[in-house]
Each structure stands twice: as C-alpha cells, then as structure tokens.
Short mmCIF file of N, CA and C in Angstrom, two decimals:
data_model
loop_
_atom_site.label_atom_id
_atom_site.label_comp_id
_atom_site.label_asym_id
_atom_site.label_seq_id
_atom_site.Cartn_x
_atom_site.Cartn_y
_atom_site.Cartn_z
N MET K 1202 45.88 99.26 280.56
CA MET K 1202 44.35 99.08 280.81
C MET K 1202 43.74 100.63 280.68
N THR K 1203 42.74 100.95 280.38
CA THR K 1203 42.16 102.34 280.25
C THR K 1203 40.98 102.37 281.73
N LYS K 1204 41.32 103.58 282.25
CA LYS K 1204 40.55 103.91 283.72
C LYS K 1204 39.24 103.81 283.49
N PRO K 1205 38.40 103.47 284.52
CA PRO K 1205 36.92 103.42 283.91
C PRO K 1205 36.28 104.68 283.96
N ALA K 1206 34.94 104.83 283.73
CA ALA K 1206 34.42 106.24 283.86
C ALA K 1206 33.66 106.54 285.19
N CYS K 1207 33.65 107.45 285.74
CA CYS K 1207 32.78 107.56 286.84
C CYS K 1207 31.08 107.28 286.76
N PRO K 1208 30.66 107.09 287.32
CA PRO K 1208 29.19 106.28 286.77
C PRO K 1208 28.38 107.88 287.40
N LYS K 1209 28.66 108.72 288.00
CA LYS K 1209 28.19 110.01 288.69
C LYS K 1209 28.02 110.98 287.58
N CYS K 1210 29.60 111.50 287.16
CA CYS K 1210 29.87 112.43 286.22
C CYS K 1210 30.53 111.92 285.23
N GLU K 1211 31.11 110.92 284.85
CA GLU K 1211 31.52 110.20 283.81
C GLU K 1211 32.52 110.59 283.56
N SER K 1212 33.42 111.41 284.50
CA SER K 1212 34.95 111.61 284.12
C SER K 1212 35.89 110.65 284.56
N THR K 1213 37.26 110.45 283.49
CA THR K 1213 37.99 109.02 283.54
C THR K 1213 38.71 109.61 284.45
N GLU K 1214 38.98 110.48 285.43
CA GLU K 1214 40.29 110.88 286.16
C GLU K 1214 39.69 110.72 287.64
N ALA K 1215 39.97 109.39 287.71
CA ALA K 1215 39.87 108.26 288.71
C ALA K 1215 41.44 107.70 289.44
N THR K 1216 41.30 107.45 290.97
CA THR K 1216 42.58 106.98 291.15
C THR K 1216 42.04 105.54 291.81
N LYS K 1217 42.76 104.71 292.43
CA LYS K 1217 42.79 103.33 292.83
C LYS K 1217 42.15 103.45 294.60
N SER K 1218 41.47 102.81 295.13
CA SER K 1218 40.85 103.25 296.47
C SER K 1218 40.88 102.08 296.93
N GLY K 1219 41.47 101.24 297.23
CA GLY K 1219 41.24 99.69 297.86
C GLY K 1219 40.55 98.66 296.87
N ILE K 1220 40.53 97.58 297.51
CA ILE K 1220 39.47 96.53 297.04
C ILE K 1220 38.38 96.45 297.72
N VAL K 1221 37.73 96.02 297.24
CA VAL K 1221 36.00 95.71 297.78
C VAL K 1221 35.35 94.56 297.37
N GLY K 1222 35.08 93.47 297.85
CA GLY K 1222 34.39 92.20 297.50
C GLY K 1222 35.24 91.59 296.32
N GLY K 1223 36.48 91.80 296.37
CA GLY K 1223 37.52 91.17 295.30
C GLY K 1223 37.53 92.09 294.34
N ARG K 1224 37.05 92.89 293.95
CA ARG K 1224 37.01 93.96 293.06
C ARG K 1224 37.76 95.24 293.21
N GLN K 1225 38.33 96.13 292.11
CA GLN K 1225 38.89 97.36 292.36
C GLN K 1225 37.93 98.01 292.68
N ARG K 1226 38.23 99.06 293.92
CA ARG K 1226 37.61 100.08 293.95
C ARG K 1226 38.15 101.40 293.73
N PHE K 1227 37.32 102.56 293.04
CA PHE K 1227 38.16 103.81 292.48
C PHE K 1227 37.48 105.23 293.19
N LYS K 1228 38.15 106.23 293.26
CA LYS K 1228 37.32 107.62 294.25
C LYS K 1228 37.67 108.72 292.55
N CYS K 1229 36.46 108.89 292.24
CA CYS K 1229 36.64 110.21 290.82
C CYS K 1229 37.29 111.40 291.84
N LYS K 1230 38.32 111.86 290.97
CA LYS K 1230 38.99 112.89 291.13
C LYS K 1230 38.37 114.36 291.20
N LYS K 1231 37.22 114.15 290.05
CA LYS K 1231 36.53 115.62 289.85
C LYS K 1231 35.17 115.58 290.62
N CYS K 1232 34.58 114.33 291.26
CA CYS K 1232 33.25 114.59 291.99
C CYS K 1232 34.01 113.68 293.48
N GLY K 1233 34.57 112.91 293.62
CA GLY K 1233 34.82 112.52 294.84
C GLY K 1233 34.06 111.40 295.16
N TYR K 1234 33.16 110.77 294.31
CA TYR K 1234 32.41 109.42 294.37
C TYR K 1234 33.53 108.39 293.96
N HIS K 1235 32.91 107.41 294.93
CA HIS K 1235 33.68 105.67 294.94
C HIS K 1235 32.71 105.04 294.25
N PHE K 1236 33.51 104.26 293.76
CA PHE K 1236 32.64 103.33 292.62
C PHE K 1236 33.47 102.24 292.44
N SER K 1237 33.12 100.92 291.67
CA SER K 1237 33.81 99.79 291.36
C SER K 1237 33.41 99.57 290.42
N VAL K 1238 34.25 98.95 289.37
CA VAL K 1238 34.11 98.47 288.16
C VAL K 1238 33.19 97.27 287.88
N ALA K 1239 32.13 97.41 286.67
CA ALA K 1239 31.08 96.52 286.85
C ALA K 1239 31.67 95.16 286.63
N LYS K 1240 30.66 94.11 287.42
CA LYS K 1240 31.11 92.85 287.65
C LYS K 1240 31.04 92.19 286.21
N VAL K 1241 31.88 91.69 285.57
CA VAL K 1241 32.21 90.64 284.41
C VAL K 1241 31.26 89.34 284.58
N GLY K 1242 30.28 89.88 283.43
CA GLY K 1242 28.89 88.38 283.03
C GLY K 1242 28.20 88.66 283.93
N ARG K 1243 27.69 89.78 284.91
CA ARG K 1243 26.74 90.33 285.62
C ARG K 1243 25.87 91.41 285.03
N GLU K 1244 26.09 91.69 284.14
CA GLU K 1244 25.54 93.11 283.29
C GLU K 1244 24.42 92.54 282.56
N VAL K 1245 23.37 93.48 282.71
CA VAL K 1245 21.98 92.45 282.18
C VAL K 1245 22.03 93.15 280.58
N ASP K 1246 21.53 92.14 279.54
CA ASP K 1246 21.51 92.72 278.31
C ASP K 1246 20.87 93.91 277.89
N THR K 1247 21.44 94.95 277.06
CA THR K 1247 20.53 96.45 277.48
C THR K 1247 19.19 95.95 276.69
N TYR K 1248 19.32 95.19 275.80
CA TYR K 1248 17.85 94.59 275.53
C TYR K 1248 16.71 94.69 276.21
N TYR K 1249 16.89 93.83 277.51
CA TYR K 1249 15.88 93.53 278.59
C TYR K 1249 15.99 94.84 279.53
N VAL K 1250 17.03 95.85 279.36
CA VAL K 1250 16.88 96.75 279.93
C VAL K 1250 15.48 97.99 279.23
N ILE K 1251 15.54 97.52 277.84
CA ILE K 1251 15.16 98.62 277.18
C ILE K 1251 13.36 97.78 277.51
N LYS K 1252 13.26 96.63 277.31
CA LYS K 1252 12.20 96.07 277.69
C LYS K 1252 11.33 96.30 278.55
N ALA K 1253 11.86 96.29 279.58
CA ALA K 1253 11.44 96.49 281.19
C ALA K 1253 10.94 98.07 281.36
N LEU K 1254 11.59 98.94 280.42
CA LEU K 1254 11.45 100.37 280.69
C LEU K 1254 10.01 100.58 279.65
N GLN K 1255 9.67 99.84 278.68
CA GLN K 1255 8.90 100.14 277.73
C GLN K 1255 7.38 99.44 278.32
N LEU K 1256 7.70 98.51 279.37
CA LEU K 1256 6.68 97.94 279.96
C LEU K 1256 6.23 98.70 281.10
N TYR K 1257 7.17 99.37 281.55
CA TYR K 1257 6.97 100.01 282.96
C TYR K 1257 6.21 101.42 282.48
N VAL K 1258 6.45 102.08 281.45
CA VAL K 1258 5.43 102.79 280.84
C VAL K 1258 4.13 102.72 280.21
N GLU K 1259 4.64 101.64 279.78
CA GLU K 1259 2.60 101.16 279.30
C GLU K 1259 2.02 100.77 280.37
N GLY K 1260 2.33 100.94 282.00
CA GLY K 1260 1.51 100.65 282.98
C GLY K 1260 1.43 99.38 283.28
N VAL K 1261 2.79 98.33 282.86
CA VAL K 1261 2.73 96.93 283.81
C VAL K 1261 3.48 97.45 285.07
N SER K 1262 3.23 96.80 285.79
CA SER K 1262 4.02 96.31 287.74
C SER K 1262 4.98 95.79 287.46
N TYR K 1263 6.00 96.28 288.50
CA TYR K 1263 7.42 96.04 288.61
C TYR K 1263 7.27 94.43 288.55
N ARG K 1264 6.15 93.96 289.30
CA ARG K 1264 6.34 92.00 289.66
C ARG K 1264 6.09 91.87 288.38
N GLU K 1265 4.98 92.18 288.03
CA GLU K 1265 4.29 91.84 286.68
C GLU K 1265 5.53 91.58 285.16
N ILE K 1266 6.45 92.48 285.45
CA ILE K 1266 7.55 92.63 284.12
C ILE K 1266 8.57 91.67 284.64
N GLU K 1267 9.01 91.73 285.96
CA GLU K 1267 9.66 90.64 286.68
C GLU K 1267 9.31 89.04 286.05
N ARG K 1268 7.97 88.89 286.12
CA ARG K 1268 7.67 87.66 285.75
C ARG K 1268 7.83 87.21 284.31
N LEU K 1269 7.53 88.37 283.48
CA LEU K 1269 7.59 88.28 282.14
C LEU K 1269 8.81 88.41 281.10
N LEU K 1270 9.85 88.92 281.89
CA LEU K 1270 11.16 89.29 281.64
C LEU K 1270 12.52 88.35 282.10
N GLY K 1271 11.95 87.91 282.96
CA GLY K 1271 12.60 87.25 284.58
C GLY K 1271 13.77 87.78 284.87
N VAL K 1272 13.89 89.42 284.92
CA VAL K 1272 14.59 90.10 285.86
C VAL K 1272 14.22 90.26 287.02
N SER K 1273 15.26 90.64 287.61
CA SER K 1273 14.48 91.40 289.31
C SER K 1273 13.68 92.45 289.36
N HIS K 1274 12.17 92.38 289.98
CA HIS K 1274 11.89 93.54 290.03
C HIS K 1274 12.58 94.98 290.60
N VAL K 1275 13.60 94.76 291.55
CA VAL K 1275 14.28 95.38 292.42
C VAL K 1275 15.39 96.09 290.84
N SER K 1276 15.86 95.36 290.21
CA SER K 1276 16.22 95.93 288.80
C SER K 1276 15.52 96.58 288.11
N VAL K 1277 14.48 96.25 287.76
CA VAL K 1277 13.93 97.19 287.12
C VAL K 1277 13.27 98.75 287.82
N MET K 1278 13.29 98.66 288.98
CA MET K 1278 13.02 99.60 290.05
C MET K 1278 14.09 100.72 289.45
N ASN K 1279 15.51 99.87 289.67
CA ASN K 1279 16.52 100.86 289.99
C ASN K 1279 16.54 101.12 288.56
N TRP K 1280 16.45 100.83 287.35
CA TRP K 1280 16.25 101.06 285.63
C TRP K 1280 15.44 102.46 285.90
N VAL K 1281 14.28 102.60 286.27
CA VAL K 1281 13.54 103.44 286.34
C VAL K 1281 13.97 104.45 286.97
N LYS K 1282 14.38 104.66 288.02
CA LYS K 1282 15.11 105.52 289.13
C LYS K 1282 15.86 105.85 287.74
N LYS K 1283 17.09 105.56 287.58
CA LYS K 1283 18.50 105.77 286.94
C LYS K 1283 18.11 106.54 285.61
N TYR K 1284 16.93 105.83 284.97
CA TYR K 1284 16.84 107.01 283.38
C TYR K 1284 15.70 107.51 283.76
N GLY K 1285 15.13 108.04 285.06
CA GLY K 1285 14.11 109.32 285.35
C GLY K 1285 12.93 108.93 284.59
N MET K 1286 12.76 107.50 284.37
CA MET K 1286 11.16 107.24 283.40
C MET K 1286 10.07 107.78 284.58
N LYS K 1287 9.15 107.92 283.74
CA LYS K 1287 7.89 108.50 284.73
C LYS K 1287 6.57 107.63 284.05
N ALA K 1288 5.88 107.02 284.49
CA ALA K 1288 4.87 106.14 283.94
C ALA K 1288 3.72 107.37 284.20
N PRO K 1289 2.83 107.54 282.46
CA PRO K 1289 1.88 108.47 283.07
C PRO K 1289 0.81 107.73 284.43
N ARG K 1290 0.08 108.74 284.70
CA ARG K 1290 -1.45 107.97 285.81
C ARG K 1290 -2.02 107.20 285.14
N GLN K 1291 -2.12 106.16 285.65
CA GLN K 1291 -3.67 105.36 284.69
C GLN K 1291 -4.64 105.25 285.63
N THR K 1292 -5.81 106.30 285.01
CA THR K 1292 -7.14 106.20 285.52
C THR K 1292 -8.39 105.35 285.17
N ASP K 1293 -8.51 105.82 283.80
CA ASP K 1293 -9.66 105.01 282.96
C ASP K 1293 -9.08 103.66 282.21
N TYR K 1294 -7.72 103.44 282.23
CA TYR K 1294 -7.57 102.40 281.37
C TYR K 1294 -6.52 101.57 282.18
N HIS K 1295 -6.56 100.49 282.03
CA HIS K 1295 -5.24 99.46 281.91
C HIS K 1295 -4.95 98.59 281.08
N PRO K 1296 -3.36 98.07 280.85
CA PRO K 1296 -2.90 97.38 279.96
C PRO K 1296 -3.30 95.85 280.22
N THR K 1297 -3.56 94.95 279.39
CA THR K 1297 -3.79 93.57 279.49
C THR K 1297 -2.62 93.09 278.51
N TYR K 1298 -2.26 91.70 278.40
CA TYR K 1298 -1.26 91.34 277.77
C TYR K 1298 -1.33 90.10 277.35
N LYS K 1299 -0.95 89.58 275.96
CA LYS K 1299 -0.98 88.21 275.96
C LYS K 1299 0.84 87.81 275.08
N ILE K 1300 1.19 86.80 275.16
CA ILE K 1300 2.44 86.11 274.44
C ILE K 1300 2.17 85.35 273.60
N LEU K 1301 2.35 86.01 272.38
CA LEU K 1301 1.80 84.96 271.13
C LEU K 1301 3.12 84.48 270.41
N ASN K 1302 2.85 83.34 270.00
CA ASN K 1302 4.09 83.28 268.79
C ASN K 1302 3.38 84.05 267.44
N GLN K 1303 4.40 83.91 266.60
CA GLN K 1303 4.55 84.53 265.38
C GLN K 1303 3.12 84.35 264.17
N LYS K 1304 2.55 82.87 265.06
CA LYS K 1304 1.33 82.21 263.95
C LYS K 1304 0.36 82.84 264.62
N GLU K 1305 0.24 82.94 266.05
CA GLU K 1305 -0.87 82.95 267.03
C GLU K 1305 -1.17 84.92 266.48
N LEU K 1306 -0.23 85.33 266.33
CA LEU K 1306 -0.05 86.96 266.08
C LEU K 1306 -0.77 87.19 264.94
N ALA K 1307 -0.03 86.58 263.52
CA ALA K 1307 -0.73 86.19 262.17
C ALA K 1307 -2.54 86.30 262.15
N GLU K 1308 -2.64 85.25 262.96
CA GLU K 1308 -4.12 84.73 263.67
C GLU K 1308 -4.92 86.09 263.57
N PHE K 1309 -4.31 86.43 264.89
CA PHE K 1309 -5.27 87.39 265.83
C PHE K 1309 -5.39 88.75 264.70
N PHE K 1310 -4.37 89.00 264.17
CA PHE K 1310 -4.44 90.30 263.27
C PHE K 1310 -5.66 90.04 261.94
N GLN K 1311 -5.68 88.93 261.58
CA GLN K 1311 -6.84 88.34 260.39
C GLN K 1311 -8.02 88.94 260.77
N ASN K 1312 -8.25 88.80 262.00
CA ASN K 1312 -9.83 89.27 262.68
C ASN K 1312 -9.79 90.64 262.82
N PRO K 1313 -10.87 91.21 261.97
CA PRO K 1313 -11.11 92.97 262.05
C PRO K 1313 -11.36 93.40 263.39
N GLN K 1314 -12.03 92.76 263.77
CA GLN K 1314 -12.31 92.90 265.20
C GLN K 1314 -11.82 92.86 266.29
N ASN K 1315 -10.77 92.33 266.16
CA ASN K 1315 -10.01 92.47 267.10
C ASN K 1315 -8.55 93.58 267.15
N VAL K 1316 -8.90 94.35 266.24
CA VAL K 1316 -8.16 95.65 265.99
C VAL K 1316 -9.33 97.12 266.25
N LYS K 1317 -10.20 96.72 266.55
CA LYS K 1317 -11.21 97.73 266.58
C LYS K 1317 -11.20 98.79 267.64
N GLY K 1318 -11.49 99.87 267.45
CA GLY K 1318 -11.49 100.32 269.19
C GLY K 1318 -10.83 100.42 270.27
N ALA K 1319 -9.34 99.70 269.93
CA ALA K 1319 -8.39 99.50 271.13
C ALA K 1319 -6.84 99.96 270.83
N GLY K 1320 -6.56 100.83 271.94
CA GLY K 1320 -5.01 101.16 271.77
C GLY K 1320 -4.40 99.55 271.85
N LEU K 1321 -3.36 99.39 270.98
CA LEU K 1321 -2.92 98.17 270.78
C LEU K 1321 -1.50 98.43 270.39
N MET K 1322 -0.40 97.65 271.12
CA MET K 1322 1.29 97.68 270.72
C MET K 1322 1.51 96.08 270.94
N VAL K 1323 2.45 96.33 269.88
CA VAL K 1323 2.96 94.74 269.67
C VAL K 1323 4.76 95.05 269.91
N THR K 1324 5.37 93.88 270.88
CA THR K 1324 6.68 94.21 271.26
C THR K 1324 7.54 92.96 270.69
N GLU K 1325 8.56 93.07 270.22
CA GLU K 1325 9.15 91.31 270.85
C GLU K 1325 9.65 91.13 272.09
N LEU K 1326 9.43 89.72 272.10
CA LEU K 1326 10.15 89.40 273.37
C LEU K 1326 10.92 87.70 273.16
N GLY K 1327 12.03 88.19 272.88
CA GLY K 1327 12.57 86.94 272.55
C GLY K 1327 12.21 86.34 271.38
N ASP K 1328 11.65 85.15 271.51
CA ASP K 1328 11.24 84.69 269.96
C ASP K 1328 9.71 84.24 269.95
N LYS K 1329 9.09 85.51 270.98
CA LYS K 1329 7.83 85.22 270.86
C LYS K 1329 7.62 86.96 270.50
N TYR K 1330 6.07 87.09 270.97
CA TYR K 1330 5.64 88.75 270.74
C TYR K 1330 4.80 89.01 272.41
N MET K 1331 4.71 90.28 272.55
CA MET K 1331 3.85 90.12 273.52
C MET K 1331 3.16 91.66 272.62
N MET K 1332 1.73 91.29 272.89
CA MET K 1332 0.84 92.26 272.58
C MET K 1332 0.27 92.65 273.82
N ILE K 1333 0.05 94.19 273.82
CA ILE K 1333 -0.56 95.07 274.95
C ILE K 1333 -1.58 95.76 274.25
N ARG K 1334 -2.64 95.76 275.65
CA ARG K 1334 -3.91 96.57 274.74
C ARG K 1334 -4.25 96.81 276.00
N TRP K 1335 -5.08 98.53 275.82
CA TRP K 1335 -5.64 98.76 277.15
C TRP K 1335 -6.80 98.77 277.12
N GLU K 1336 -7.79 98.46 278.36
CA GLU K 1336 -9.03 98.19 278.52
C GLU K 1336 -9.26 99.18 279.37
N ARG K 1337 -11.11 99.89 278.98
CA ARG K 1337 -11.32 100.49 280.56
C ARG K 1337 -11.79 99.87 281.42
N PHE K 1338 -11.43 100.79 282.49
CA PHE K 1338 -11.55 99.90 283.64
C PHE K 1338 -13.09 99.89 283.69
N LYS K 1339 -13.80 98.57 284.57
CA LYS K 1339 -15.15 98.91 284.44
C LYS K 1339 -15.63 99.17 285.71
N GLY K 1340 -16.27 100.04 286.00
CA GLY K 1340 -16.94 100.97 286.96
C GLY K 1340 -18.14 100.16 287.48
N GLY K 1341 -18.31 100.58 288.65
CA GLY K 1341 -19.11 99.65 289.82
C GLY K 1341 -20.81 100.17 289.36
#
C-alpha cells in the first residue's frame, strides 16, 4: 500500500495515528498535520469543481452555483478558498445566464442581434450548455 500524501505539504512521509470515523488517520512527519485519506466514492468529479470555479469568477453566487451544478454551496466556498480564487469586484455589470440545449444555442447564434455589444461566454454543462452574458446594472 502506498502512503497517502499530506494535504498541507504533500509529503508522503506519514505515520498511522489512530482511526477516526472508521477511517485511518495519519500524522505527517514533515509538518505534523493530522489527516485522513479521502472517502471512497465521495470525491466530487473535478469537472464540477472546475465549472463551479469558472462560474464563481464570472460572478455567479454560491447558492446559484449550487442550484446549477447540484453541488453544495459550502463545497463551492471550500474550493474557492482551497484554490485561492478571487472574483473581480462587480460594479457596473452583473451576469445573467441561460441553460440551452444544442439546438437552442445554434438558433441563438443565428440572430446577429443576440451577439452584438455584449460580453458572452458559453460553457458545457453536462449534456446542455450554459450561456453567460453581462448586463449593465440599471441605475435609478
């Protein structure tokens, strides 16, 4: 069995340090951090992590990302923290989005008016596509 890598310093020098919640606990010899190995079957596919981080940077809220991807908003917050993501401060623009199938997306792009004067991003979302565009906040 290969020894697990420390999540803090990535050293593979670890010793067994008891069992917590039915899982083996380890202590890193290099930095002293206690950790457990990842639970089998509970890891979120990296596809969803990347999509969540993309949406966060585009200005979509944690709860909205939760609704779109079906992953906990707390998980999204943890990924943002883990990977040191920073979303630019939104002042004049806010993102709006639509979920479209391939046919709807093709029809959208056939109308030149739909793509004029707007920041627009399309990203794959499972078997559909998410189109994000930026609209200027309407001032009072």
